[in-house]
mmCIF file of C-alpha atoms in Angstrom:
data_model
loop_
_atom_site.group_PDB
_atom_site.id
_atom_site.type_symbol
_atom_site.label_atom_id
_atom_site.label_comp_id
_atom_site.label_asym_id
_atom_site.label_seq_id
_atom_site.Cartn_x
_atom_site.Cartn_y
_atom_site.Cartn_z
ATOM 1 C CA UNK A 11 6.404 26.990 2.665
ATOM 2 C CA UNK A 12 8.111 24.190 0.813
ATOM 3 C CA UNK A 13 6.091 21.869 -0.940
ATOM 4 C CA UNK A 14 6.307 17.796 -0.827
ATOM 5 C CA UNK A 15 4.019 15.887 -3.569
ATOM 6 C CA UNK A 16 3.560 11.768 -3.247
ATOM 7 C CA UNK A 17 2.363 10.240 -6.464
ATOM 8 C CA UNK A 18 0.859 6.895 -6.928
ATOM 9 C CA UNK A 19 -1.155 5.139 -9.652
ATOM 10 C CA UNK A 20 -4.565 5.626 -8.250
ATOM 11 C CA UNK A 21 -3.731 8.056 -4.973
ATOM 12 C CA UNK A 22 -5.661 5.848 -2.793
ATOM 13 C CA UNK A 23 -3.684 3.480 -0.592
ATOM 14 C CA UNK A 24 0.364 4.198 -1.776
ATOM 15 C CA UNK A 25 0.965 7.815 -1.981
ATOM 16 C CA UNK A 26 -2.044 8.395 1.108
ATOM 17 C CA UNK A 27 0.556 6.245 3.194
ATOM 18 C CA UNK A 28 3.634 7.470 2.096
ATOM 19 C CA UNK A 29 2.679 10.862 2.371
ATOM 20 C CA UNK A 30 1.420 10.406 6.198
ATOM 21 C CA UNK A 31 5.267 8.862 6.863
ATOM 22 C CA UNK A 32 6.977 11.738 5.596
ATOM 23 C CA UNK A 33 4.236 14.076 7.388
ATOM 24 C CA UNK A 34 5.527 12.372 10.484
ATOM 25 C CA UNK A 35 9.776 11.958 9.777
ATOM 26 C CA UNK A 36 9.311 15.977 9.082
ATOM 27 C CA UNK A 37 7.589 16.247 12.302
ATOM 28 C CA UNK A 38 10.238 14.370 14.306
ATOM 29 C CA UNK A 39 13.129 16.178 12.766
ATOM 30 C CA UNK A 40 10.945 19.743 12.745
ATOM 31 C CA UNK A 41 10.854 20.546 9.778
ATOM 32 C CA UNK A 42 8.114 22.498 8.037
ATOM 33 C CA UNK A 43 6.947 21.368 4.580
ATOM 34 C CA UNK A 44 3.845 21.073 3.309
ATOM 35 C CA UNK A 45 2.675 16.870 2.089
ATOM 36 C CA UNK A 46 0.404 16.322 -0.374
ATOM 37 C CA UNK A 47 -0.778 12.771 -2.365
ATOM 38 C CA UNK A 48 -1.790 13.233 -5.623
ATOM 39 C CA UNK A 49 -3.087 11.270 -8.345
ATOM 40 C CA UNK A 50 -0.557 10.476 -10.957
ATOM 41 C CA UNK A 51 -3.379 12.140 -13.987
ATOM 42 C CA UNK A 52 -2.820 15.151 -12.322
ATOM 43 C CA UNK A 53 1.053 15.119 -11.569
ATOM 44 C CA UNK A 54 2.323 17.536 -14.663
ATOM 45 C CA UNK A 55 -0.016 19.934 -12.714
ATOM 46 C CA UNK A 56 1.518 19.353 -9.408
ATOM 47 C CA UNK A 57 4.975 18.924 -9.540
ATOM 48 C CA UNK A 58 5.643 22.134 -11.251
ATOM 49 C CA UNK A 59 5.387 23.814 -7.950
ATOM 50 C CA UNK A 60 6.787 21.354 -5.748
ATOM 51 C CA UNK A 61 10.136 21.301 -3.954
ATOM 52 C CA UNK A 62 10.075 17.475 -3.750
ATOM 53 C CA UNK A 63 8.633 14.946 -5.572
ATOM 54 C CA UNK A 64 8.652 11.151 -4.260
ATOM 55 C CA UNK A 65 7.607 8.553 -6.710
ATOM 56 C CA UNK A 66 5.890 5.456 -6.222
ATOM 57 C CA UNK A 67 5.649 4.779 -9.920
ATOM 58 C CA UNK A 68 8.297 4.923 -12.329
ATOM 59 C CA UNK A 69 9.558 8.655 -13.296
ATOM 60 C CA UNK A 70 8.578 8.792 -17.118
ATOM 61 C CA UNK A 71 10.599 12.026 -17.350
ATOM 62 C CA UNK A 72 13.259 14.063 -15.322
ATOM 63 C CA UNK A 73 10.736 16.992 -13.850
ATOM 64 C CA UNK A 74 13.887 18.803 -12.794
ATOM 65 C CA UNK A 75 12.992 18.767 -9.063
ATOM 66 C CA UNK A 76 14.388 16.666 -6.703
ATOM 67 C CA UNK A 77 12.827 13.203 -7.203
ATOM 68 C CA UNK A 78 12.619 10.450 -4.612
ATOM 69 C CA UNK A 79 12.247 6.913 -4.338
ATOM 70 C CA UNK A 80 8.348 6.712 -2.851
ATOM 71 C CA UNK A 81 8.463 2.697 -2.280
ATOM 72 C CA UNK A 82 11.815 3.434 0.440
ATOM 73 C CA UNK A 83 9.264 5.338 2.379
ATOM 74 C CA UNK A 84 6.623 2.318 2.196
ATOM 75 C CA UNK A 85 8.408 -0.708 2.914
ATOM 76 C CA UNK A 86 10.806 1.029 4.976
ATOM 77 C CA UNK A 87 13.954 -0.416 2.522
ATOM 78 C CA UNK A 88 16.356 2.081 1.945
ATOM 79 C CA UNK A 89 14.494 4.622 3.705
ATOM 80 C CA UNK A 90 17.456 6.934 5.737
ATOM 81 C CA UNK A 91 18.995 7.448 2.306
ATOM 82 C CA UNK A 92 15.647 8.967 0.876
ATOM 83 C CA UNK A 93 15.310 10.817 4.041
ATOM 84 C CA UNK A 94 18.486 12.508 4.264
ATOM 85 C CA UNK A 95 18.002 13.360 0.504
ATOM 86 C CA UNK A 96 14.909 14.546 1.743
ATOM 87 C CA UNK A 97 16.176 17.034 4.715
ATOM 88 C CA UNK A 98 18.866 17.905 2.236
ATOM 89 C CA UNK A 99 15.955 19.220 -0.297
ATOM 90 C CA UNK A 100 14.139 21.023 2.094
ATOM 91 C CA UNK A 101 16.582 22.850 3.857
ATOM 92 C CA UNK B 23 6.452 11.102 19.449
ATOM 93 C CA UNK B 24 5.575 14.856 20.095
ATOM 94 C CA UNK B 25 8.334 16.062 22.872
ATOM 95 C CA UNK B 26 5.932 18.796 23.534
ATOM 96 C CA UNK B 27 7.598 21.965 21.803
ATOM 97 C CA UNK B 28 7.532 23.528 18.755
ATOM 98 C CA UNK B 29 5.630 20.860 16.541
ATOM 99 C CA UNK B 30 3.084 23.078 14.404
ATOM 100 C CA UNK B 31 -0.571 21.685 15.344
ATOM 101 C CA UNK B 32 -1.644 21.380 11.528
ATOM 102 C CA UNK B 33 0.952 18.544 11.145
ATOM 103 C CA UNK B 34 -0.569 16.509 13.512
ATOM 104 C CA UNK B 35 -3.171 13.606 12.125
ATOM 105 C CA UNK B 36 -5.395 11.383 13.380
ATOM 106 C CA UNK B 37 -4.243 7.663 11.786
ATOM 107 C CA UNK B 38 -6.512 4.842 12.264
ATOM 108 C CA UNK B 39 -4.883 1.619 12.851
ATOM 109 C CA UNK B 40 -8.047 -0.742 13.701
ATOM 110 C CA UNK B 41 -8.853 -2.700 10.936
ATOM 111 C CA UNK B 42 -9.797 -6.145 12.394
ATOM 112 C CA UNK B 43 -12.979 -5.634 10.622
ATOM 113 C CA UNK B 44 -11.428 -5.605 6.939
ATOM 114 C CA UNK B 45 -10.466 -8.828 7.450
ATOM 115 C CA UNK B 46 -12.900 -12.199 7.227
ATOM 116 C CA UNK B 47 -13.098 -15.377 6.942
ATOM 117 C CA UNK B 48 -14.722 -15.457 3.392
ATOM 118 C CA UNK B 49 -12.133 -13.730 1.870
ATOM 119 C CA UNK B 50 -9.117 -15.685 2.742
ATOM 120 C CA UNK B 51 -8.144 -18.588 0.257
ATOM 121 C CA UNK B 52 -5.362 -21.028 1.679
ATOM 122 C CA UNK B 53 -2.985 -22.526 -1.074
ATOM 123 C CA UNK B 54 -4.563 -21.710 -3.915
ATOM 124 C CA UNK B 55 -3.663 -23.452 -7.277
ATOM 125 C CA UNK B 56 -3.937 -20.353 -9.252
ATOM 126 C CA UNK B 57 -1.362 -19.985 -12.713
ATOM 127 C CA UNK B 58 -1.720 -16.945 -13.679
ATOM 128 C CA UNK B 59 -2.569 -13.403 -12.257
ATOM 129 C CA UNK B 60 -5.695 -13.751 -14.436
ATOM 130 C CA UNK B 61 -7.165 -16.116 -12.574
ATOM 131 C CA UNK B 62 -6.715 -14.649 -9.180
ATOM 132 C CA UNK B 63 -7.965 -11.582 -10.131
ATOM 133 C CA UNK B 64 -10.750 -13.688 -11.709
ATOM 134 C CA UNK B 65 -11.663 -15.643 -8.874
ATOM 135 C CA UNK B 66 -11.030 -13.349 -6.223
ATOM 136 C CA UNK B 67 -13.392 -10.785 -7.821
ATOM 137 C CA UNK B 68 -16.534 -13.245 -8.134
ATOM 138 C CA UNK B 69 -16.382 -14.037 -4.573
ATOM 139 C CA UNK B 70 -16.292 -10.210 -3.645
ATOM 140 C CA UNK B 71 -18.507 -9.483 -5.886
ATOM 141 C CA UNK B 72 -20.903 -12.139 -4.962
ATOM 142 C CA UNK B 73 -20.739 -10.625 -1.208
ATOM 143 C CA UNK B 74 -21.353 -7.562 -3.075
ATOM 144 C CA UNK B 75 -18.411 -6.055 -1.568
ATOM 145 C CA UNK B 76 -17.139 -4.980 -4.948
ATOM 146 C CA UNK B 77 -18.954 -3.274 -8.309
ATOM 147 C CA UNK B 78 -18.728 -5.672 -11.405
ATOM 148 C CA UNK B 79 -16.065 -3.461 -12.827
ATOM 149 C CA UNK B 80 -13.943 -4.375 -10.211
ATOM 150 C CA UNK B 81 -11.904 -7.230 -12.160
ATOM 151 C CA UNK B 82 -11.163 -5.468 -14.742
ATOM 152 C CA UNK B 83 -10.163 -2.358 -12.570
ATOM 153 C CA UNK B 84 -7.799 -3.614 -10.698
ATOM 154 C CA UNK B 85 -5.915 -6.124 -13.482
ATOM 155 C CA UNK B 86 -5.713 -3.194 -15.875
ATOM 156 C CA UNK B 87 -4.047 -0.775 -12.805
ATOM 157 C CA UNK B 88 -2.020 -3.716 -11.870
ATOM 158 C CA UNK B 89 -0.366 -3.538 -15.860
ATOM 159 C CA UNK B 90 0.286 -0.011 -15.177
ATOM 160 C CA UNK B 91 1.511 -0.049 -12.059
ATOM 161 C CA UNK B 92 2.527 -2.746 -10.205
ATOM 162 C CA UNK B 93 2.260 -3.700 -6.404
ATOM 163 C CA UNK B 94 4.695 -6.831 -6.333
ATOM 164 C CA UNK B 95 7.031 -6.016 -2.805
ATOM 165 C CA UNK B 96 10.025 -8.362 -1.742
ATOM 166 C CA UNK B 97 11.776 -8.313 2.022
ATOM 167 C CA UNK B 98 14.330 -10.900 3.708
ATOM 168 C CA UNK B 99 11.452 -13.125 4.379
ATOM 169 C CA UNK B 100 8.804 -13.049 1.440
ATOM 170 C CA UNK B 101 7.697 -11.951 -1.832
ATOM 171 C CA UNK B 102 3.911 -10.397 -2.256
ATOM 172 C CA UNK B 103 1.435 -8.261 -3.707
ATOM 173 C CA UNK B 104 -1.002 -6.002 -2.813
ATOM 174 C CA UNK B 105 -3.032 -5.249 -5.884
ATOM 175 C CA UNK B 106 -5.721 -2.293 -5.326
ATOM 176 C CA UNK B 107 -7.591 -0.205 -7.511
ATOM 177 C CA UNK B 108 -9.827 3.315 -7.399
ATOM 178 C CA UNK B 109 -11.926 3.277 -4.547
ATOM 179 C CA UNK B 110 -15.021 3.869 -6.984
ATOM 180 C CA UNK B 111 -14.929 0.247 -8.015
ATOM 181 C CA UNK B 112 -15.084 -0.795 -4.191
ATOM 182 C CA UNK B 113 -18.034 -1.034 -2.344
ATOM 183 C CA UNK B 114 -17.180 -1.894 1.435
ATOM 184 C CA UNK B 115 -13.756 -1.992 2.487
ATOM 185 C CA UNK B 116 -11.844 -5.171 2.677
ATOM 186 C CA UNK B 117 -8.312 -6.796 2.882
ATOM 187 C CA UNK B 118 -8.472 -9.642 0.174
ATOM 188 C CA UNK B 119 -6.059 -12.698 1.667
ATOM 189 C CA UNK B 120 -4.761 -15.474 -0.543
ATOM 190 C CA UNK B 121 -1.837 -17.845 -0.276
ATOM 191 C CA UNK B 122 -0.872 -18.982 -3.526
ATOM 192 C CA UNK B 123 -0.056 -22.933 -3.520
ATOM 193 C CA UNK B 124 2.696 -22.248 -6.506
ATOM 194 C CA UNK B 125 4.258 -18.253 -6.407
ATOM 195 C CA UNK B 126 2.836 -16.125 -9.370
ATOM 196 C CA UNK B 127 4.871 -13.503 -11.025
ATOM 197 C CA UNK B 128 4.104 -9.653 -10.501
ATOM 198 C CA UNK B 129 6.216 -7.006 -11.460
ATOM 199 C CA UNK B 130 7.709 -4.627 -8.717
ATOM 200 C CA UNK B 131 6.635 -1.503 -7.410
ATOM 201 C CA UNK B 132 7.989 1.460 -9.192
ATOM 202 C CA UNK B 133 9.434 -0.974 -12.025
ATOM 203 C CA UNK B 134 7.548 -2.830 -15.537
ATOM 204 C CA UNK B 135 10.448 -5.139 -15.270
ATOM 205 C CA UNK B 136 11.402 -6.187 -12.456
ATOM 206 C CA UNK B 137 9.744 -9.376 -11.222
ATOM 207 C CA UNK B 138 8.765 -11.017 -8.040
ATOM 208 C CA UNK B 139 7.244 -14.028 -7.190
ATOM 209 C CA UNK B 140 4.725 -13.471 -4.809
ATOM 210 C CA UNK B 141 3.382 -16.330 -2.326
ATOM 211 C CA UNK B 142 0.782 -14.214 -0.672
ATOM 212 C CA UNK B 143 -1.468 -11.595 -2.238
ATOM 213 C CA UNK B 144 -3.615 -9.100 -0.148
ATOM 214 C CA UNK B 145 -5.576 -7.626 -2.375
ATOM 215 C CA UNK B 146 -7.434 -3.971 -0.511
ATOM 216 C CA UNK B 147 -10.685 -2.529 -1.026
ATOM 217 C CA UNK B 148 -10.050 1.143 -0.598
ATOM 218 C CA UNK B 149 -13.290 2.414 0.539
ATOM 219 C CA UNK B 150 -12.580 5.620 2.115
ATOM 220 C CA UNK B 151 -8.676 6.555 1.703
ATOM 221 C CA UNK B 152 -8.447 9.012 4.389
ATOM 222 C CA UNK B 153 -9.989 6.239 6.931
ATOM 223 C CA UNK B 154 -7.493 3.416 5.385
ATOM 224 C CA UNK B 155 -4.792 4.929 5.531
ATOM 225 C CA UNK B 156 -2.925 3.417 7.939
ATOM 226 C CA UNK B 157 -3.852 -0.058 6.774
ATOM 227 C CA UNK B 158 -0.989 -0.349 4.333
ATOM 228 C CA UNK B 159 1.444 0.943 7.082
ATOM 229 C CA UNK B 160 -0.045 -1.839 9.379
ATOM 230 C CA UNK B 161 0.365 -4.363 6.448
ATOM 231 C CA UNK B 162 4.054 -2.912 5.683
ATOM 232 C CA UNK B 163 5.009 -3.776 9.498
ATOM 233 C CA UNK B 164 3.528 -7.064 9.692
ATOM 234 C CA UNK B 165 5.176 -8.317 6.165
ATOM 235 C CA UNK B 166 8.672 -6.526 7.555
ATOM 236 C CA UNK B 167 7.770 -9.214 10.752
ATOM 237 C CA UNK B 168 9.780 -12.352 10.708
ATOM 238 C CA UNK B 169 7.297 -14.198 12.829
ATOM 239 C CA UNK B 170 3.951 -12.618 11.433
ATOM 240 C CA UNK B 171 5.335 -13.969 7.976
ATOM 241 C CA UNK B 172 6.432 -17.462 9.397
ATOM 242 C CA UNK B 173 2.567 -17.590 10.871
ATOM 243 C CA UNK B 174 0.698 -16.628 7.866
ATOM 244 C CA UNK B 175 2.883 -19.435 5.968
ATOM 245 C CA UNK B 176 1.842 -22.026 8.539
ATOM 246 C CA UNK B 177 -1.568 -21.396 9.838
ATOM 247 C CA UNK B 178 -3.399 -24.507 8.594
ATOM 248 C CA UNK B 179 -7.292 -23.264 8.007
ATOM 249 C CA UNK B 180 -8.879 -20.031 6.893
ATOM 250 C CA UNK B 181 -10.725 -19.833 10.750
ATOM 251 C CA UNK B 182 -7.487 -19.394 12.133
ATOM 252 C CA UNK B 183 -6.093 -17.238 9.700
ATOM 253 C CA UNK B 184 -8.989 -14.809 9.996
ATOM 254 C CA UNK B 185 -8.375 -14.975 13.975
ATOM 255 C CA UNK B 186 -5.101 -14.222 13.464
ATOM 256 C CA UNK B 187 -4.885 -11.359 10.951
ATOM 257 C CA UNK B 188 -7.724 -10.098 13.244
ATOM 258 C CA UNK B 189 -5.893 -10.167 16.472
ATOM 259 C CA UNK B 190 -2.861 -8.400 14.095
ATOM 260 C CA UNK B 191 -4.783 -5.861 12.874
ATOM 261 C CA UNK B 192 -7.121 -4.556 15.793
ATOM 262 C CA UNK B 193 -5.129 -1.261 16.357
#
């Protein structure tokens, strides 16, 4: 199963809410990926086996998977572009 | 939402969207004549801490994640923050509510350079992130609400404002 990872400073309020949006766009346009939050300490870990990687916090480095913009998601700004990017990752 | 076919079971979650409780009279501060980040953090810490609804590292918690990553947010109709730190630090959940008197600079979300200048701050105590998490969705589509925003501008006293964000925020 694909993976999806949401990364945020602390992983308590940002990525947590994130994630549960793209849980639910994937949902609505069935498709099946796994979500996961994750503290940004343990993101090196993470996003090595990870299909998608949406950022809340600015990408230090390229991790050479496809990398999305995490605050679209949140305030809704920008979103369908980061979703179609999205579909387009997972397919 | 669910059209009844083919949606696998384990992607469906239970989100909690009542959080009229979070919200109180005590910790809402009307035009405040704060400068500098500092000092909210400052002052908004003592009174939560004072309620004991915070541990005394909270202050320093959440100004030092706050450096690192910011949680300034900007929309058609207002520029704010909503600072939050590890839910260690936090000892009962709560939704933080000030309206600054003069805008204070915080960086954007995702950037270290990119400021806003935020009128209104809701600062969350993230007790239990798996319970909260639809808070910040909730506080997302109230910000992205023309009139919610116009109301949280104008509401004259902290009773009211407590009413309201109550009435907003009970799910």
């Amino acid at each position: 199963m694909k993976r999806v990872i949401v990364a945020c400073g602390s992983g308590v309020a940002t990525s947590q809410t994130v994630a549960s949006k793209v849980k639910r766009i994937l949902q609505e346009k069935k498709i099946s990926a796994e979500v996961e939050a994750v503290d940004i300490k343990s993101l090196d870990r993470h996003v090595k086996n990870c299909d998608v990687y949406i950022a809340i916090t600015k990408p230090k480095t390229d991790y050479g998977v496809p990398t999305l913009n995490g605050i679209a998601f949140l305030t809704g700004m920008g979103m369908d572009k980061e979703v179609e990017k999205l579909v387009e990752a997972l397919k | 939402m669910n059209n009844g076919n083919s949606v696998p079971q384990f992607f469906v979650e239970e989100i909690h969207h009542n959080f009229a409780e979070m919200f109180q009279e005590a910790f809402i501060v009307l035009d405040a004549d704060y400068k500098t980040q500092a000092e909210f953090f400052c002052a908004s810490s003592a009174i939560l801490k004072q309620r004991e609804y915070v541990k005394p590292s909270f202050c320093k918690a959440v100004m030092e994640r706050e450096a690192l990553y910011p949680t300034g947010l900007a929309n058609e109709y207002i520029q704010f923050a909503i600072p939050h730190t590890d839910a260690f630090h936090v000892e009962k959940p709560f939704v933080f509510v000030t309206r600054l008197k003069n805008n204070i600079p915080f960086m954007h979300m995702g950037t270290t350079d990119i400021p806003v200048q935020a009128k209104v701050i809701f600062m969350l105590g993230i007790k239990n992130p798996e319970k909260q998490v639809g808070l910040l969705s909730d506080i997302m589509k109230c910000f992205n609400d023309g009139d919610f925003v116009r109301t949280i501008l104008s509401i004259q006293d902290t009773h009211a404002m407590a009413d309201y964000l109550k009435k907003q925020f009970g799910g």
